[in-house]
Tab-separated table of C-alpha atoms in Angstrom:
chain	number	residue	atom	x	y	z
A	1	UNK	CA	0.000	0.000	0.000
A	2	UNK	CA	2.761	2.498	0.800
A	3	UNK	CA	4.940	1.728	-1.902
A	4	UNK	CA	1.572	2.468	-4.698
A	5	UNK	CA	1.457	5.643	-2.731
A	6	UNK	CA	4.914	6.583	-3.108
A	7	UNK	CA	4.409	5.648	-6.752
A	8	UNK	CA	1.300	7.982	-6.727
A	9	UNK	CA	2.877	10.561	-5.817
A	10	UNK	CA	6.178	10.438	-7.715
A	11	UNK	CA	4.050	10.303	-10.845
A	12	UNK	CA	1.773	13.052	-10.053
A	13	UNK	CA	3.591	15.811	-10.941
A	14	UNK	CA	4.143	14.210	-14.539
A	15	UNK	CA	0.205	14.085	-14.751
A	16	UNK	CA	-0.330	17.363	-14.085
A	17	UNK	CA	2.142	18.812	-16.256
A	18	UNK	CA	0.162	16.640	-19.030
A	19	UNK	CA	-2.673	18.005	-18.293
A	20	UNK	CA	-1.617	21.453	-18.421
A	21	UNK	CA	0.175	20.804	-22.127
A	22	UNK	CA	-3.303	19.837	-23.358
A	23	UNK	CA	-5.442	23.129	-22.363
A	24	UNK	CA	-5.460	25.517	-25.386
A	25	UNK	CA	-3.796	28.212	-24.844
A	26	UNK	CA	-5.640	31.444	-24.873
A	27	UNK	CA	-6.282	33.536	-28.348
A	28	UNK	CA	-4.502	36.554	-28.371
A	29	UNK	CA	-6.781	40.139	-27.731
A	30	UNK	CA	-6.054	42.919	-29.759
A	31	UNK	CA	-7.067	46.701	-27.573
A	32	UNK	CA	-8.567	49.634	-29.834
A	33	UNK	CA	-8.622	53.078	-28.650
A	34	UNK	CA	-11.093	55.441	-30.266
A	35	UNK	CA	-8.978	56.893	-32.644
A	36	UNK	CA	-7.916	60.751	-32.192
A	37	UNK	CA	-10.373	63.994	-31.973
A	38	UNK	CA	-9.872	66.443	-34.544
A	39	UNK	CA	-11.512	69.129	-32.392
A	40	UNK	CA	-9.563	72.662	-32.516
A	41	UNK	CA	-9.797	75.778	-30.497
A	42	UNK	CA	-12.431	78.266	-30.962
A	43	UNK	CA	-10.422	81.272	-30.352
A	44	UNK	CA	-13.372	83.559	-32.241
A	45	UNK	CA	-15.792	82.449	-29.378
A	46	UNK	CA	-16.168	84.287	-26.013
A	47	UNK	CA	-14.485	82.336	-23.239
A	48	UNK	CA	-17.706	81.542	-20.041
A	49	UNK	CA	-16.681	81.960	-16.519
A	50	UNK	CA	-18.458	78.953	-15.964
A	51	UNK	CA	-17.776	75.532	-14.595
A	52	UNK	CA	-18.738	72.454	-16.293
A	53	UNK	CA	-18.706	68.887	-14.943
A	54	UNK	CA	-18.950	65.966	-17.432
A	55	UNK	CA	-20.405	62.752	-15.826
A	56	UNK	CA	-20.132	59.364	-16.765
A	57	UNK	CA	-22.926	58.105	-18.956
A	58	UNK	CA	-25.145	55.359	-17.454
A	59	UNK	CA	-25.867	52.393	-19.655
A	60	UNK	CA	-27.238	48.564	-19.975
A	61	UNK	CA	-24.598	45.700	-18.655
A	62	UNK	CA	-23.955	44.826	-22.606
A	63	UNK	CA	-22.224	48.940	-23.373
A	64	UNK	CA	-21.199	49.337	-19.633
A	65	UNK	CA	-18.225	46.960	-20.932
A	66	UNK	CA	-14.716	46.554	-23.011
A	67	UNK	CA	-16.670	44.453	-25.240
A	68	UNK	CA	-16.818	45.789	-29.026
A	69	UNK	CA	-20.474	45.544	-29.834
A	70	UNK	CA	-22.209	44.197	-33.137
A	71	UNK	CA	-26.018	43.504	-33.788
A	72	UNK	CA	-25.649	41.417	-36.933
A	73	UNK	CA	-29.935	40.853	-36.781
A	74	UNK	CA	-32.346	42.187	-34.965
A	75	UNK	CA	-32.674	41.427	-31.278
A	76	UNK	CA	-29.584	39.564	-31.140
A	77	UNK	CA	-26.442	41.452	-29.042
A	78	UNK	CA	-23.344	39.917	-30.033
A	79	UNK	CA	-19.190	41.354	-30.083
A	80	UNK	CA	-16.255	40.855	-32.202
A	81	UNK	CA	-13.886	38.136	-31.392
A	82	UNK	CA	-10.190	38.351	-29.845
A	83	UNK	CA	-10.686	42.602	-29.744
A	84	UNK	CA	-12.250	44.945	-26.914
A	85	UNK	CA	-11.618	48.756	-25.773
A	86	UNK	CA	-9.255	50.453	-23.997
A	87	UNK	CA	-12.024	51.187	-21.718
A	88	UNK	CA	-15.545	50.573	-20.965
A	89	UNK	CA	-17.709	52.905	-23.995
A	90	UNK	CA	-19.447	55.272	-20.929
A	91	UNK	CA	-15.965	56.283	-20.242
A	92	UNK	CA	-14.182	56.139	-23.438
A	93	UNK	CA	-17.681	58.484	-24.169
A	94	UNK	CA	-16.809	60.590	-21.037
A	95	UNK	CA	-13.159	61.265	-21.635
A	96	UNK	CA	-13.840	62.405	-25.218
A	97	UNK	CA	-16.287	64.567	-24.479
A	98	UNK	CA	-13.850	66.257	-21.683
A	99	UNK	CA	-11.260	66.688	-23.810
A	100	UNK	CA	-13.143	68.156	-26.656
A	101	UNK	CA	-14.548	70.721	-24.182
A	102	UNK	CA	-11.077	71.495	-23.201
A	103	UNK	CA	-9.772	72.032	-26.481
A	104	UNK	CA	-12.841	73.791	-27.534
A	105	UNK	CA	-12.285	76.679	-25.100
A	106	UNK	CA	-15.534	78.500	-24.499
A	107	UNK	CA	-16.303	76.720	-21.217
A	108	UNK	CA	-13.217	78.018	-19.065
A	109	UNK	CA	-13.560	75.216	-16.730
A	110	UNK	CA	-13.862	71.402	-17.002
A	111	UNK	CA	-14.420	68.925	-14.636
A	112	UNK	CA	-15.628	65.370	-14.310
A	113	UNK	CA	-17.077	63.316	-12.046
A	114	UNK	CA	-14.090	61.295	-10.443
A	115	UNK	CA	-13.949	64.206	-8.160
A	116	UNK	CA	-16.723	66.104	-7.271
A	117	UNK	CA	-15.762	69.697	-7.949
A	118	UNK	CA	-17.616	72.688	-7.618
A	119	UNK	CA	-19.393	73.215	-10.824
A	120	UNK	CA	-22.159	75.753	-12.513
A	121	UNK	CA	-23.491	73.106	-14.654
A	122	UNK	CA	-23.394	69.388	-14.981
A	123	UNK	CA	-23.827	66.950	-18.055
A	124	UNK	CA	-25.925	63.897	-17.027
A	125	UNK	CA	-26.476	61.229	-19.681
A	126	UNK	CA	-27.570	57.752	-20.487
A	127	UNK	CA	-25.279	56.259	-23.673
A	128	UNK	CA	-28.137	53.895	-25.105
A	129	UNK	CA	-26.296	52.806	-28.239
A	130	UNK	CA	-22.602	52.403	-28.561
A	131	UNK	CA	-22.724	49.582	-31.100
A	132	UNK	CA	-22.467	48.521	-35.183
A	133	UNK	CA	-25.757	47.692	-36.687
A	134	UNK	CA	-26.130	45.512	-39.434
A	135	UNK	CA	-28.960	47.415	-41.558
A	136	UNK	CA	-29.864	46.509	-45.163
A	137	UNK	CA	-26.912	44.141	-44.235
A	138	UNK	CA	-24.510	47.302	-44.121
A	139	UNK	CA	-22.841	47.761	-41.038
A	140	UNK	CA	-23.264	50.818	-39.760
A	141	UNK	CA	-22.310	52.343	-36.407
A	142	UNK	CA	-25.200	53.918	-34.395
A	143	UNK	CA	-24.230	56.086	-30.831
A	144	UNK	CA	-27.113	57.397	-29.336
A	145	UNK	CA	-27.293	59.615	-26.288
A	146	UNK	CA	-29.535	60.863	-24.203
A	147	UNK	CA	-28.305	64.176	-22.380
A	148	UNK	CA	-29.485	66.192	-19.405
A	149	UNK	CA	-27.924	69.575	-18.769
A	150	UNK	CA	-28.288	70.486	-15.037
A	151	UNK	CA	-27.948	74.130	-13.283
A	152	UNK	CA	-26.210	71.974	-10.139
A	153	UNK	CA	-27.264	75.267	-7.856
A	154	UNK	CA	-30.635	74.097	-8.401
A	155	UNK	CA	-31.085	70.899	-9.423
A	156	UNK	CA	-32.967	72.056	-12.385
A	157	UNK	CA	-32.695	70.416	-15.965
A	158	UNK	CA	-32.334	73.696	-18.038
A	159	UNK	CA	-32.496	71.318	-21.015
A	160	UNK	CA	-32.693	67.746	-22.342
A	161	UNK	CA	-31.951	66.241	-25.898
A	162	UNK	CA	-31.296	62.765	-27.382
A	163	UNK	CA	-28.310	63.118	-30.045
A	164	UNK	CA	-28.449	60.347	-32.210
A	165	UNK	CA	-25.839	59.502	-35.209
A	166	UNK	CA	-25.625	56.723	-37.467
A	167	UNK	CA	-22.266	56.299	-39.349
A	168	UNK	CA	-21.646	54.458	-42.543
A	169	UNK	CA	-18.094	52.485	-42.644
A	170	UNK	CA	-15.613	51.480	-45.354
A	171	UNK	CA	-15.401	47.737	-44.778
A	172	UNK	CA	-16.889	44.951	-42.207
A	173	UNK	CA	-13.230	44.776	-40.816
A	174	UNK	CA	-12.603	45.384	-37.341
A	175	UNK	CA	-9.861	48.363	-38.024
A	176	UNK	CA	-12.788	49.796	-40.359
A	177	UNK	CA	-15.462	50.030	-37.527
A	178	UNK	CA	-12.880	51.266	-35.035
A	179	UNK	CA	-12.365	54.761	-37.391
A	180	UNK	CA	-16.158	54.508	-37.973
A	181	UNK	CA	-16.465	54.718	-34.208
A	182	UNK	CA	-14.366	57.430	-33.889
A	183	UNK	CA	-16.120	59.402	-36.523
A	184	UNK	CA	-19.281	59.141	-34.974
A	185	UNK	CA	-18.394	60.398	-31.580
A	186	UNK	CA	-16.535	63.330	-33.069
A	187	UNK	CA	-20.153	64.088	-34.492
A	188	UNK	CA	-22.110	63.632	-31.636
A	189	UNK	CA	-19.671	65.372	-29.075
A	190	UNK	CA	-19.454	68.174	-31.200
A	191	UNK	CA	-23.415	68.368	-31.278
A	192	UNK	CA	-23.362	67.848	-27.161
A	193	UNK	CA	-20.754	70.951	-27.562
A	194	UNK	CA	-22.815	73.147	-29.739
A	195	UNK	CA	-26.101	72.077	-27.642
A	196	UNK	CA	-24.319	73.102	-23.737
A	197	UNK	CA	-22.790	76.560	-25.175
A	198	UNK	CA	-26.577	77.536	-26.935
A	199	UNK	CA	-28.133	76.687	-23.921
A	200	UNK	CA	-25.839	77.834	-20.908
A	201	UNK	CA	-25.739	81.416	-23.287
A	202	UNK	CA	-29.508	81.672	-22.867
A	203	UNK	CA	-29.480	81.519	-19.102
C-alpha cells in the first residue's frame, strides 16, 4: 500500500504537467482606442466663466463593458472576437467629451465626475447605443445619447436632448469600424458641444 502511494505521488507531478500541455492556450486580444479627436480651439468664441462637470454616462450591462459591440440581426447582441476597448464605452464616451470641451475653449472650466468639484453646470447622460448595426446588411455604427444639462445650484434640468448619429463604414473589418467609431463620436460630441454653449448662453 505504501509503496503504490509513493508511486502515486512520484508520478503526479508528470500528470499534471500533461494536463496542463493539453489546455489551449488562450487567443490573443487585440485593444482599440477610439482613434484621435480632430476638435480645434475656438479662439473667435467668447471664453464663459463657468464651470462644467462631465459625468459618466449610465448604460445597460452589454455597453457598460470593453466588449466591441455588433447587432448582426435584430434582437440579437453579439461582439467581435479576440478585440475589446481600452475602456468601458461610458468612459471612453466621457473622456472624449472632456477633452473636446477642453480644447474647444468657451467653457473656461472642465471637470468630471471622479472628483466632485464645484461646478455651474453638470452633463448627465444615459449612452443607449454604442454599437455597429447591421442594416440593409450594411454595417453601420449607431451612438445614441440621451443628455441632461443640469444648473447643479438648483437641481434644475435647463435642457434635455437625445443626439443620435448613425455612421456608414468602409469595410466589415474590425480596423474599419474602429475609425467609424471614432467618426461618430466626433459628431455627436461636437453636437453635445454646440447644444451646452446655446443653452448655458440663454441663461
Amino acid at each position: 500500500m505504501i509503496r503504490k502511494l509513493a508511486i502515486y505521488v512520484a508520478l503526479l507531478p508528470i500528470t499534471l504537467l500533461c494536463a496542463c500541455s493539453i489546455l489551449p492556450a488562450p487567443s490573443p486580444v487585440n485593444v482599440y482606442q477610439l482613434p484621435p479627436t480632430s476638435f480645434k480651439e475656438v479662439t473667435t468664441a467668447p471664453t464663459k466663466s463657468l464651470s462644467l462637470r462631465i459625468n459618466r454616462p449610465n448604460s445597460n450591462i452589454q455597453i457598460n463593458s470593453q466588449r466591441i459591440i455588433v447587432i448582426p440581426e435584430p434582437n440579437l447582441v453579439s461582439s467581435y472576437e479576440g478585440v475589446r476597448w481600452s475602456d468601458s464605452a461610458p468612459t471612453m464616451v466621457r473622456n472624449r467629451v472632456i477633452n473636446a470641451f477642453i480644447t474647444d475653449g468657451r467653457i473656461k472650466s472642465i471637470s468630471s465626475d471622479d472628483k466632485t468639484l464645484y461646478a455651474d453646470y453638470e452633463i448627465d447622460s444615459y449612452l443607449q447605443s454604442f454599437q455597429t448595426e447591421y442594416i440593409g446588411g450594411v454595417p453601420k455604427v449607431v451612438i445614441r445619447l440621451d443628455a441632461q444639462l443640469v444648473n447643479v445650484a438648483t437641481m434644475k434640468i435647463v435642457a434635455n436632448r437625445r443626439f443620435e448619429i448613425i455612421q456608414d463604414t468602409s469595410g466589415v473589418k474590425v480596423p474599419q469600424i474602429v475609425i467609424a467609431f471614432g467618426e461618430a463620436s466626433n459628431k455627436i460630441t461636437g453636437q453635445l458641444i454646440d447644444w451646452t454653449i446655446a443653452n448655458v448662453e440663454s441663461k
